[in-house]
């Protein structure tokens, strides 16, 4: 049976210590409450920290038994590790940086080491529980190393990861000293999910720029597998909030609040105490609103619910002081006998009280400076059964992308918040209803269950895709068969591409020179006169001559412009011309000027614009522009434009590697043919091969080749096997 293993920092149950006794209580917070119903409906296990130290949990056997009976497996952490990992790396490093507060981020080696230790402790627990068929779903920024640690222990596992906070832009993310480890950690997953497309885009951009992997269409081609990244905006338990009028406890609470608030209209603000939530800015805007609109004095109340959070972190302690001061100041300035403009609650309320406040409030003022999603905005909207109520929402909350019918504001713009409050309090009922109904329809359809199901569907789809690719992978067994076929053959032809196939790409073409080991390997392959080795490259003939001229191999330069038989001299197709270069060169020069880091390589019958060292995004954009521009210029010149790996090449039509390769293929009755290549210029070779040939593409993209290998090192190790090495 396929089970689901949910892994998050906290279990949905928390152990609290009160007067020396331990008690189990449901955890509060979006993830725990949202997923609770979903995970109970299928065979699932939840793995996480239970909120108390290792020693205590071991002592209390009945607590442990109760957790297990609820399918909760605690990860035991020492108090020191919790301090440095949770209060340290998670909340003093990642949280501020990922929410664009880089000045608050602390970079401490101790924190980092604790983060690594705790992620390893989680990996040990999960690996001990997981069975081969299980799906593992890891949550949030506390566990970003866990996917890789699990992949090392369980290579075949199905692993999804969801980040609940924003993924920042590359410029911010790159500030993190351990940025590569974090990305590599996440890439251990098969699917990495985010709340919005922007966050997914930022992640892909960082992967591309920091790790150099190819990314496109939400897919990352890592060394040995593909990983998907996509947006899944988290939903809420819609039913629970939209049924608030049928909850007697919530109704009683609503009456109680109403009595206390009198006839005043209610503006509601609900957050954990956090500097990302923009609470002081919101209060200042409210004060300005009262200055500007004396008619609303004694007519509105701001209910400010602030839930204590991270009370040991300095910035939170400071913020608490700041809030206390501001509330006092505003109440002192605007309040009158019998009316305080702000009703300040610094505590966590039970669900029915929170739901009562939502349903009672005329306006929800949700103005975080930065928020991954913000479930409060969604929960408030869901409770508006009669459709009346206005949501004011900051554009930097992920939720703003789905709740476009709210009044959307910039949380740093006080004027805008003041105007939004005026508009909200004066909005005609019909308009409120129309706006809420549209949002409610969306929230009902895409609730937390739908969110989780869509994530799961995509995860399983990704796994299937990987399996299809694996089916094309040249397995160890097949490699042995290939090597033995080669050793038994009487006439063997090896057609080998060079860059990206026998050696990895280097920033500059000259840096990809073959090492002594590779030259020795090629020499061994040619020792037996029954073998014919041909290097088919896009490089110029002088480079190939200087690197491989001493070997007994055939050489093809510039994709087939120049050919050298083994033991012979260089020859070319006579009809080729190069006068066109005068026209094309200036165009490429202007692209070099506009794309720092790019350069032109001039070959005898072709011109190449390289952009591997340019900023990747800019390089790709310019490459597309260049292709467009050239296709107009070359229309009558009997030329073709090829896009290779980080290059755009212009050369005569009718030249391709396949044409060059056919010269050797048709010459003999080969009983063994092997072709290795990596980019689409090698596809012409793959296409003209007889069906019995071994054709192998490096990497995972679509190809006419029959097999895949992941990297040049795998290609050279295959060649080594063929000559009898290990
Ligand atoms: C993180 C991301 C993302 C609040 N006060 C009380 C209470 N709550 C509940 C709300 C809501 C949850 O806590 C808060 O969720 P948010 O989404 O607003 O914010 P974070 O806690 O910062 O959550 C956030 C979320 O993860 C999910 O991915 O949206 O961006 O920062 O569900 O109802 N619940 C109770 N009493 C309270 O006083 N019972």
PDB file of C-alpha atoms in Angstrom, residues 376-476:
ATOM      1  CA  UNK A 376      -5.761  35.006   7.009  1.00  0.00           C
ATOM      2  CA  UNK A 377      -6.922  36.868   3.886  1.00  0.00           C
ATOM      3  CA  UNK A 378      -8.478  33.679   2.502  1.00  0.00           C
ATOM      4  CA  UNK A 379     -10.051  32.614   5.804  1.00  0.00           C
ATOM      5  CA  UNK A 380     -11.651  36.038   6.287  1.00  0.00           C
ATOM      6  CA  UNK A 381     -13.166  35.953   2.799  1.00  0.00           C
ATOM      7  CA  UNK A 382     -14.540  32.440   3.332  1.00  0.00           C
ATOM      8  CA  UNK A 383     -16.515  33.506   6.442  1.00  0.00           C
ATOM      9  CA  UNK A 384     -18.433  36.200   4.535  1.00  0.00           C
ATOM     10  CA  UNK A 385     -21.534  34.103   4.054  1.00  0.00           C
ATOM     11  CA  UNK A 386     -23.792  37.028   3.134  1.00  0.00           C
ATOM     12  CA  UNK A 387     -21.013  38.397   0.909  1.00  0.00           C
ATOM     13  CA  UNK A 388     -20.606  41.580   2.982  1.00  0.00           C
ATOM     14  CA  UNK A 389     -17.138  42.661   4.078  1.00  0.00           C
ATOM     15  CA  UNK A 390     -14.069  44.139   2.412  1.00  0.00           C
ATOM     16  CA  UNK A 391     -10.575  42.718   2.189  1.00  0.00           C
ATOM     17  CA  UNK A 392      -7.631  45.110   1.929  1.00  0.00           C
ATOM     18  CA  UNK A 393      -4.603  43.126   0.866  1.00  0.00           C
ATOM     19  CA  UNK A 394      -0.974  43.911   0.255  1.00  0.00           C
ATOM     20  CA  UNK A 395       0.411  43.177  -3.215  1.00  0.00           C
ATOM     21  CA  UNK A 396       3.493  41.528  -1.697  1.00  0.00           C
ATOM     22  CA  UNK A 397       1.454  38.717  -0.133  1.00  0.00           C
ATOM     23  CA  UNK A 398       1.334  35.627  -2.341  1.00  0.00           C
ATOM     24  CA  UNK A 399      -2.448  35.588  -1.851  1.00  0.00           C
ATOM     25  CA  UNK A 400      -2.793  38.829  -3.837  1.00  0.00           C
ATOM     26  CA  UNK A 401      -2.245  36.857  -7.034  1.00  0.00           C
ATOM     27  CA  UNK A 402      -5.472  34.940  -6.449  1.00  0.00           C
ATOM     28  CA  UNK A 403      -7.511  37.576  -4.645  1.00  0.00           C
ATOM     29  CA  UNK A 404      -7.478  40.321  -7.251  1.00  0.00           C
ATOM     30  CA  UNK A 405     -10.976  41.496  -6.259  1.00  0.00           C
ATOM     31  CA  UNK A 406      -9.639  42.700  -2.893  1.00  0.00           C
ATOM     32  CA  UNK A 407      -8.471  46.297  -2.576  1.00  0.00           C
ATOM     33  CA  UNK A 408      -4.810  45.749  -3.397  1.00  0.00           C
ATOM     34  CA  UNK A 409      -2.303  48.132  -1.838  1.00  0.00           C
ATOM     35  CA  UNK A 410       1.425  48.681  -1.442  1.00  0.00           C
ATOM     36  CA  UNK A 411       2.100  48.141   2.263  1.00  0.00           C
ATOM     37  CA  UNK A 412       4.798  50.835   2.320  1.00  0.00           C
ATOM     38  CA  UNK A 413       2.418  53.448   0.947  1.00  0.00           C
ATOM     39  CA  UNK A 414       0.524  54.977   3.867  1.00  0.00           C
ATOM     40  CA  UNK A 415      -1.556  57.162   1.574  1.00  0.00           C
ATOM     41  CA  UNK A 416      -2.756  54.096  -0.275  1.00  0.00           C
ATOM     42  CA  UNK A 417      -3.729  52.316   2.940  1.00  0.00           C
ATOM     43  CA  UNK A 418      -5.643  55.387   4.135  1.00  0.00           C
ATOM     44  CA  UNK A 419      -7.512  55.617   0.828  1.00  0.00           C
ATOM     45  CA  UNK A 420      -8.182  51.868   0.893  1.00  0.00           C
ATOM     46  CA  UNK A 421      -9.754  52.186   4.367  1.00  0.00           C
ATOM     47  CA  UNK A 422     -11.938  55.070   3.170  1.00  0.00           C
ATOM     48  CA  UNK A 423     -12.968  53.115   0.101  1.00  0.00           C
ATOM     49  CA  UNK A 424     -13.646  49.953   2.104  1.00  0.00           C
ATOM     50  CA  UNK A 425     -15.839  51.700   4.679  1.00  0.00           C
ATOM     51  CA  UNK A 426     -17.819  53.424   1.968  1.00  0.00           C
ATOM     52  CA  UNK A 427     -18.073  50.576  -0.525  1.00  0.00           C
ATOM     53  CA  UNK A 428     -21.681  49.850  -1.600  1.00  0.00           C
ATOM     54  CA  UNK A 429     -22.934  46.493  -0.338  1.00  0.00           C
ATOM     55  CA  UNK A 430     -23.635  45.237  -3.837  1.00  0.00           C
ATOM     56  CA  UNK A 431     -20.011  45.789  -4.824  1.00  0.00           C
ATOM     57  CA  UNK A 432     -18.782  44.031  -1.660  1.00  0.00           C
ATOM     58  CA  UNK A 433     -20.958  41.040  -2.470  1.00  0.00           C
ATOM     59  CA  UNK A 434     -19.819  40.869  -6.081  1.00  0.00           C
ATOM     60  CA  UNK A 435     -16.155  41.015  -5.124  1.00  0.00           C
ATOM     61  CA  UNK A 436     -16.467  38.418  -2.373  1.00  0.00           C
ATOM     62  CA  UNK A 437     -18.533  35.999  -4.436  1.00  0.00           C
ATOM     63  CA  UNK A 438     -15.873  35.904  -7.153  1.00  0.00           C
ATOM     64  CA  UNK A 439     -13.122  35.258  -4.630  1.00  0.00           C
ATOM     65  CA  UNK A 440     -15.176  32.707  -2.712  1.00  0.00           C
ATOM     66  CA  UNK A 441     -15.818  30.683  -5.860  1.00  0.00           C
ATOM     67  CA  UNK A 442     -12.098  30.388  -6.394  1.00  0.00           C
ATOM     68  CA  UNK A 443     -11.323  29.603  -2.755  1.00  0.00           C
ATOM     69  CA  UNK A 444     -14.018  26.931  -2.588  1.00  0.00           C
ATOM     70  CA  UNK A 445     -12.751  25.216  -5.731  1.00  0.00           C
ATOM     71  CA  UNK A 446      -9.071  25.393  -4.903  1.00  0.00           C
ATOM     72  CA  UNK A 447      -9.210  24.494  -1.215  1.00  0.00           C
ATOM     73  CA  UNK A 448      -6.478  22.843   0.826  1.00  0.00           C
ATOM     74  CA  UNK A 449      -7.470  19.366  -0.343  1.00  0.00           C
ATOM     75  CA  UNK A 450      -7.353  20.390  -3.988  1.00  0.00           C
ATOM     76  CA  UNK A 451      -3.980  22.019  -3.346  1.00  0.00           C
ATOM     77  CA  UNK A 452      -2.570  18.856  -1.820  1.00  0.00           C
ATOM     78  CA  UNK A 453      -4.088  16.663  -4.556  1.00  0.00           C
ATOM     79  CA  UNK A 454      -2.643  18.809  -7.324  1.00  0.00           C
ATOM     80  CA  UNK A 455       0.765  18.691  -5.712  1.00  0.00           C
ATOM     81  CA  UNK A 456       0.540  14.903  -5.434  1.00  0.00           C
ATOM     82  CA  UNK A 457      -0.614  14.503  -9.053  1.00  0.00           C
ATOM     83  CA  UNK A 458       2.293  16.573 -10.300  1.00  0.00           C
ATOM     84  CA  UNK A 459       4.728  14.668  -8.090  1.00  0.00           C
ATOM     85  CA  UNK A 460       3.578  11.319  -9.466  1.00  0.00           C
ATOM     86  CA  UNK A 461       3.661  12.690 -13.009  1.00  0.00           C
ATOM     87  CA  UNK A 462       7.269  13.834 -12.455  1.00  0.00           C
ATOM     88  CA  UNK A 463       8.181  10.386 -11.202  1.00  0.00           C
ATOM     89  CA  UNK A 464       6.654   8.831 -14.315  1.00  0.00           C
ATOM     90  CA  UNK A 465       8.589  11.210 -16.518  1.00  0.00           C
ATOM     91  CA  UNK A 466      11.807  10.252 -14.764  1.00  0.00           C
ATOM     92  CA  UNK A 467      11.009   6.591 -15.233  1.00  0.00           C
ATOM     93  CA  UNK A 468      10.454   7.087 -18.954  1.00  0.00           C
ATOM     94  CA  UNK A 469      13.823   8.778 -19.136  1.00  0.00           C
ATOM     95  CA  UNK A 470      15.389   6.006 -17.108  1.00  0.00           C
ATOM     96  CA  UNK A 471      14.079   3.500 -19.614  1.00  0.00           C
ATOM     97  CA  UNK A 472      16.270   5.199 -22.189  1.00  0.00           C
ATOM     98  CA  UNK A 473      19.206   5.281 -19.818  1.00  0.00           C
ATOM     99  CA  UNK A 474      22.066   3.040 -20.778  1.00  0.00           C
ATOM    100  CA  UNK A 475      22.138   0.770 -17.752  1.00  0.00           C
ATOM    101  CA  UNK A 476      25.220  -0.827 -16.328  1.00  0.00           C
TER     102      UNK A 476
END
